[in-house]
PDB file of C-alpha atoms in Angstrom:
ATOM      1  CA  MET F   1    -102.579 -42.444-155.395  1.00 93.00           C
ATOM      2  CA  PRO F   2    -105.010 -45.246-156.322  1.00 98.00           C
ATOM      3  CA  ILE F   3    -103.783 -48.828-156.046  1.00 98.00           C
ATOM      4  CA  ALA F   4    -106.812 -50.507-157.635  1.00 98.00           C
ATOM      5  CA  THR F   5    -110.195 -49.939-159.265  1.00 98.00           C
ATOM      6  CA  VAL F   6    -113.636 -51.285-158.388  1.00 98.00           C
ATOM      7  CA  HIS F   7    -115.518 -53.190-161.078  1.00 98.00           C
ATOM      8  CA  ASN F   8    -119.206 -54.037-160.626  1.00 96.00           C
ATOM      9  CA  ASP F   9    -122.658 -53.510-162.116  1.00 94.00           C
ATOM     10  CA  ARG F  10    -123.548 -50.630-159.816  1.00 88.00           C
ATOM     11  CA  THR F  11    -123.234 -47.334-161.683  1.00 86.00           C
ATOM     12  CA  GLU F  12    -125.904 -45.202-160.010  1.00 81.00           C
ATOM     13  CA  LEU F  13    -125.140 -43.335-156.784  1.00 76.00           C
ATOM     14  CA  VAL F  14    -127.899 -45.022-154.770  1.00 78.00           C
ATOM     15  CA  ASP F  15    -127.596 -45.269-151.001  1.00 80.00           C
ATOM     16  CA  ASP F  16    -129.177 -48.657-150.233  1.00 70.00           C
ATOM     17  CA  HIS F  17    -129.087 -52.397-150.962  1.00 73.00           C
ATOM     18  CA  TRP F  18    -125.316 -52.909-151.114  1.00 72.00           C
ATOM     19  CA  GLY F  19    -125.288 -56.330-149.423  1.00 74.00           C
ATOM     20  CA  PRO F  20    -125.687 -58.505-152.537  1.00 82.00           C
ATOM     21  CA  VAL F  21    -123.474 -56.341-154.766  1.00 85.00           C
ATOM     22  CA  ALA F  22    -120.581 -58.425-156.098  1.00 96.00           C
ATOM     23  CA  SER F  23    -117.457 -56.450-156.977  1.00 97.00           C
ATOM     24  CA  VAL F  24    -113.969 -57.130-158.237  1.00 98.00           C
ATOM     25  CA  ILE F  25    -111.222 -54.910-156.889  1.00 98.00           C
ATOM     26  CA  ARG F  26    -108.473 -55.078-159.517  1.00 98.00           C
ATOM     27  CA  LEU F  27    -104.993 -54.075-158.389  1.00 98.00           C
ATOM     28  CA  ASP F  28    -102.969 -51.862-160.712  1.00 98.00           C
ATOM     29  CA  ALA F  29    -100.619 -54.249-162.568  1.00 98.00           C
ATOM     30  CA  GLY F  30     -98.138 -51.399-162.994  1.00 98.00           C
ATOM     31  CA  GLN F  31     -97.645 -51.225-159.239  1.00 98.00           C
ATOM     32  CA  PHE F  32     -98.297 -54.769-157.982  1.00 98.00           C
ATOM     33  CA  GLY F  33     -97.885 -58.430-158.755  1.00 96.00           C
ATOM     34  CA  PRO F  34    -100.121 -61.227-157.449  1.00 90.00           C
ATOM     35  CA  ASP F  35     -97.829 -61.677-154.427  1.00 96.00           C
ATOM     36  CA  ALA F  36     -99.302 -58.451-152.984  1.00 97.00           C
ATOM     37  CA  LEU F  37    -102.425 -60.497-152.187  1.00 97.00           C
ATOM     38  CA  LEU F  38    -100.591 -63.515-150.806  1.00 97.00           C
ATOM     39  CA  SER F  39    -102.421 -64.959-147.753  1.00 97.00           C
ATOM     40  CA  LEU F  40    -105.176 -62.321-147.890  1.00 98.00           C
ATOM     41  CA  ASP F  41    -107.618 -65.120-148.704  1.00 97.00           C
ATOM     42  CA  SER F  42    -107.126 -66.498-145.185  1.00 98.00           C
ATOM     43  CA  PHE F  43    -109.287 -63.584-143.947  1.00 98.00           C
ATOM     44  CA  SER F  44    -113.070 -63.495-144.303  1.00 98.00           C
ATOM     45  CA  HIS F  45    -113.352 -59.709-144.633  1.00 98.00           C
ATOM     46  CA  VAL F  46    -111.343 -56.751-145.863  1.00 98.00           C
ATOM     47  CA  GLU F  47    -111.466 -53.041-145.184  1.00 98.00           C
ATOM     48  CA  VAL F  48    -111.370 -50.969-148.339  1.00 98.00           C
ATOM     49  CA  VAL F  49    -110.412 -47.291-148.407  1.00 98.00           C
ATOM     50  CA  PHE F  50    -111.599 -45.564-151.555  1.00 97.00           C
ATOM     51  CA  HIS F  51    -112.156 -42.194-153.187  1.00 97.00           C
ATOM     52  CA  PHE F  52    -115.681 -40.874-153.817  1.00 95.00           C
ATOM     53  CA  HIS F  53    -114.455 -39.751-157.227  1.00 95.00           C
ATOM     54  CA  ARG F  54    -117.899 -38.856-158.583  1.00 95.00           C
ATOM     55  CA  VAL F  55    -118.625 -36.263-155.901  1.00 94.00           C
ATOM     56  CA  PRO F  56    -117.820 -32.845-157.375  1.00 94.00           C
ATOM     57  CA  PRO F  57    -115.691 -30.715-155.037  1.00 94.00           C
ATOM     58  CA  VAL F  58    -118.444 -28.059-154.985  1.00 95.00           C
ATOM     59  CA  LYS F  59    -120.786 -30.639-153.363  1.00 93.00           C
ATOM     60  CA  VAL F  60    -118.457 -31.232-150.399  1.00 96.00           C
ATOM     61  CA  GLU F  61    -120.122 -30.596-147.033  1.00 93.00           C
ATOM     62  CA  ARG F  62    -118.164 -28.888-144.254  1.00 95.00           C
ATOM     63  CA  GLY F  63    -120.831 -28.204-141.651  1.00 95.00           C
ATOM     64  CA  ALA F  64    -124.048 -29.817-140.458  1.00 95.00           C
ATOM     65  CA  ARG F  65    -126.982 -31.185-142.416  1.00 91.00           C
ATOM     66  CA  HIS F  66    -129.834 -33.592-141.929  1.00 93.00           C
ATOM     67  CA  PRO F  67    -128.522 -37.082-142.848  1.00 90.00           C
ATOM     68  CA  ARG F  68    -129.784 -37.952-146.339  1.00 87.00           C
ATOM     69  CA  ARG F  69    -131.534 -34.586-146.281  1.00 87.00           C
ATOM     70  CA  ASN F  70    -134.267 -36.131-144.121  1.00 92.00           C
ATOM     71  CA  PRO F  71    -135.712 -33.298-141.961  1.00 94.00           C
ATOM     72  CA  GLN F  72    -137.081 -35.873-139.489  1.00 93.00           C
ATOM     73  CA  TRP F  73    -133.505 -36.695-138.485  1.00 93.00           C
ATOM     74  CA  PRO F  74    -131.525 -34.143-136.459  1.00 94.00           C
ATOM     75  CA  LEU F  75    -128.830 -31.943-137.880  1.00 94.00           C
ATOM     76  CA  ALA F  76    -125.467 -33.709-137.697  1.00 94.00           C
ATOM     77  CA  GLY F  77    -122.028 -32.428-138.605  1.00 95.00           C
ATOM     78  CA  ILE F  78    -120.287 -34.032-141.572  1.00 94.00           C
ATOM     79  CA  PHE F  79    -117.969 -35.901-139.182  1.00 95.00           C
ATOM     80  CA  ALA F  80    -121.003 -37.383-137.383  1.00 95.00           C
ATOM     81  CA  GLN F  81    -122.111 -39.015-140.663  1.00 92.00           C
ATOM     82  CA  ARG F  82    -120.680 -41.412-143.205  1.00 90.00           C
ATOM     83  CA  GLY F  83    -122.008 -39.582-146.275  1.00 88.00           C
ATOM     84  CA  LYS F  84    -120.050 -39.378-149.499  1.00 91.00           C
ATOM     85  CA  ASN F  85    -119.830 -35.563-149.606  1.00 92.00           C
ATOM     86  CA  ARG F  86    -116.939 -35.520-147.127  1.00 93.00           C
ATOM     87  CA  PRO F  87    -114.118 -32.943-147.173  1.00 95.00           C
ATOM     88  CA  ASN F  88    -111.558 -35.394-148.616  1.00 95.00           C
ATOM     89  CA  ARG F  89    -114.185 -37.568-150.346  1.00 96.00           C
ATOM     90  CA  ILE F  90    -112.752 -40.727-148.745  1.00 97.00           C
ATOM     91  CA  GLY F  91    -114.881 -43.795-148.038  1.00 95.00           C
ATOM     92  CA  VAL F  92    -114.143 -46.788-145.843  1.00 97.00           C
ATOM     93  CA  SER F  93    -116.037 -50.054-146.114  1.00 95.00           C
ATOM     94  CA  ARG F  94    -115.789 -53.524-144.644  1.00 96.00           C
ATOM     95  CA  CYS F  95    -116.871 -56.261-146.999  1.00 96.00           C
ATOM     96  CA  ARG F  96    -116.759 -60.034-147.344  1.00 97.00           C
ATOM     97  CA  LEU F  97    -113.770 -61.383-149.235  1.00 98.00           C
ATOM     98  CA  VAL F  98    -114.998 -64.158-151.508  1.00 98.00           C
ATOM     99  CA  LYS F  99    -111.659 -64.988-153.134  1.00 98.00           C
ATOM    100  CA  THR F 100    -108.478 -63.643-154.630  1.00 97.00           C
ATOM    101  CA  ASP F 101    -107.492 -64.450-158.199  1.00 97.00           C
ATOM    102  CA  GLY F 102    -104.253 -63.019-159.558  1.00 97.00           C
ATOM    103  CA  LEU F 103    -104.592 -59.264-159.113  1.00 98.00           C
ATOM    104  CA  ASP F 104    -108.332 -59.468-158.395  1.00 98.00           C
ATOM    105  CA  LEU F 105    -110.161 -59.471-155.075  1.00 97.00           C
ATOM    106  CA  HIS F 106    -113.740 -60.706-155.356  1.00 98.00           C
ATOM    107  CA  VAL F 107    -115.890 -59.150-152.620  1.00 98.00           C
ATOM    108  CA  LEU F 108    -119.524 -58.826-151.538  1.00 96.00           C
ATOM    109  CA  GLY F 109    -121.131 -55.764-150.000  1.00 94.00           C
ATOM    110  CA  LEU F 110    -118.607 -53.111-151.028  1.00 95.00           C
ATOM    111  CA  ASP F 111    -120.526 -49.832-151.210  1.00 94.00           C
ATOM    112  CA  ALA F 112    -118.554 -48.310-154.089  1.00 95.00           C
ATOM    113  CA  VAL F 113    -119.723 -47.871-157.677  1.00 96.00           C
ATOM    114  CA  ASP F 114    -118.040 -49.153-160.818  1.00 97.00           C
ATOM    115  CA  GLY F 115    -114.816 -47.303-161.583  1.00 98.00           C
ATOM    116  CA  THR F 116    -114.164 -46.195-157.995  1.00 98.00           C
ATOM    117  CA  PRO F 117    -110.447 -45.681-157.254  1.00 98.00           C
ATOM    118  CA  VAL F 118    -109.229 -47.766-154.306  1.00 98.00           C
ATOM    119  CA  LEU F 119    -106.601 -46.175-152.055  1.00 98.00           C
ATOM    120  CA  ASP F 120    -105.890 -49.083-149.688  1.00 98.00           C
ATOM    121  CA  ILE F 121    -106.988 -52.595-148.737  1.00 98.00           C
ATOM    122  CA  LYS F 122    -106.490 -54.075-145.279  1.00 98.00           C
ATOM    123  CA  PRO F 123    -107.477 -57.425-143.814  1.00 98.00           C
ATOM    124  CA  TYR F 124    -110.191 -57.058-141.200  1.00 97.00           C
ATOM    125  CA  MET F 125    -109.018 -58.327-137.815  1.00 97.00           C
ATOM    126  CA  THR F 126    -111.452 -58.597-134.908  1.00 94.00           C
ATOM    127  CA  GLN F 127    -108.885 -57.000-132.608  1.00 95.00           C
ATOM    128  CA  PHE F 128    -109.459 -53.720-134.452  1.00 93.00           C
ATOM    129  CA  ALA F 129    -113.189 -53.791-133.694  1.00 91.00           C
ATOM    130  CA  PRO F 130    -114.333 -51.422-130.948  1.00 92.00           C
ATOM    131  CA  HIS F 131    -113.679 -52.633-127.427  1.00 93.00           C
ATOM    132  CA  GLY F 132    -116.715 -52.610-125.153  1.00 93.00           C
ATOM    133  CA  GLU F 133    -120.199 -51.362-125.865  1.00 93.00           C
ATOM    134  CA  THR F 134    -120.883 -49.112-128.829  1.00 94.00           C
ATOM    135  CA  GLU F 135    -123.590 -46.459-129.065  1.00 95.00           C
ATOM    136  CA  GLN F 136    -125.279 -44.634-131.893  1.00 93.00           C
ATOM    137  CA  PRO F 137    -128.413 -42.507-132.289  1.00 93.00           C
ATOM    138  CA  THR F 138    -131.735 -43.989-133.411  1.00 92.00           C
ATOM    139  CA  TRP F 139    -131.592 -42.155-136.737  1.00 92.00           C
ATOM    140  CA  ALA F 140    -128.433 -44.107-137.647  1.00 92.00           C
ATOM    141  CA  ASP F 141    -130.302 -47.401-137.206  1.00 89.00           C
ATOM    142  CA  GLU F 142    -133.122 -46.074-139.391  1.00 87.00           C
ATOM    143  CA  LEU F 143    -130.692 -44.813-142.044  1.00 84.00           C
ATOM    144  CA  MET F 144    -128.888 -48.178-142.205  1.00 85.00           C
ATOM    145  CA  ARG F 145    -132.039 -50.357-142.248  1.00 87.00           C
ATOM    146  CA  ASP F 146    -131.818 -51.090-145.997  1.00 84.00           C
ATOM    147  CA  TYR F 147    -128.175 -50.195-146.607  1.00 81.00           C
ATOM    148  CA  TYR F 148    -126.906 -53.793-146.762  1.00 82.00           C
TER     149      TYR F 148
END
C-alpha cells in the first residue's frame, strides 16, 4: 500500500540524467502526520522504495535480456539488472535529502517519475553499505555513465 507520492517535472520514462532532478515525496495525510518525519532531516540521504506503476504487467521480464536492449552488452537475467520491468515492479533508490517540510520530503536524484507511488522511506546509514570490496561487470559502468 503506498505511503506517499512523488511529485516532480519528470514525466517521460527516460533512463538517464536523474542527478539534478528535484522531487517532493508527499506523505499521505490520511495515514501520517508530520511527526512521521521527525529527525529524518538529520540524515543526508534516504532510501526510497517505490512502485514502477507505469510498467504494464505484460511488459514484465522474467528471464534474461540485454540490458537496455543493447546487443553489445551480454545477456543478463532480470535479477542481475536494475531495470523497471521487474516481476514485482519495485524500485529502490538512494537520493539526497534536501529538507523535510510538514509531510513533504524534498530530495535530489530520485529516479522516479511524477505520480510514482512510494512504498517506504528509510534513512540511509553507512553501516548498511556493503562491507569490503564490491564488484560489477564493465557493462554496468557503461550503463550508469549518464544515469545521475
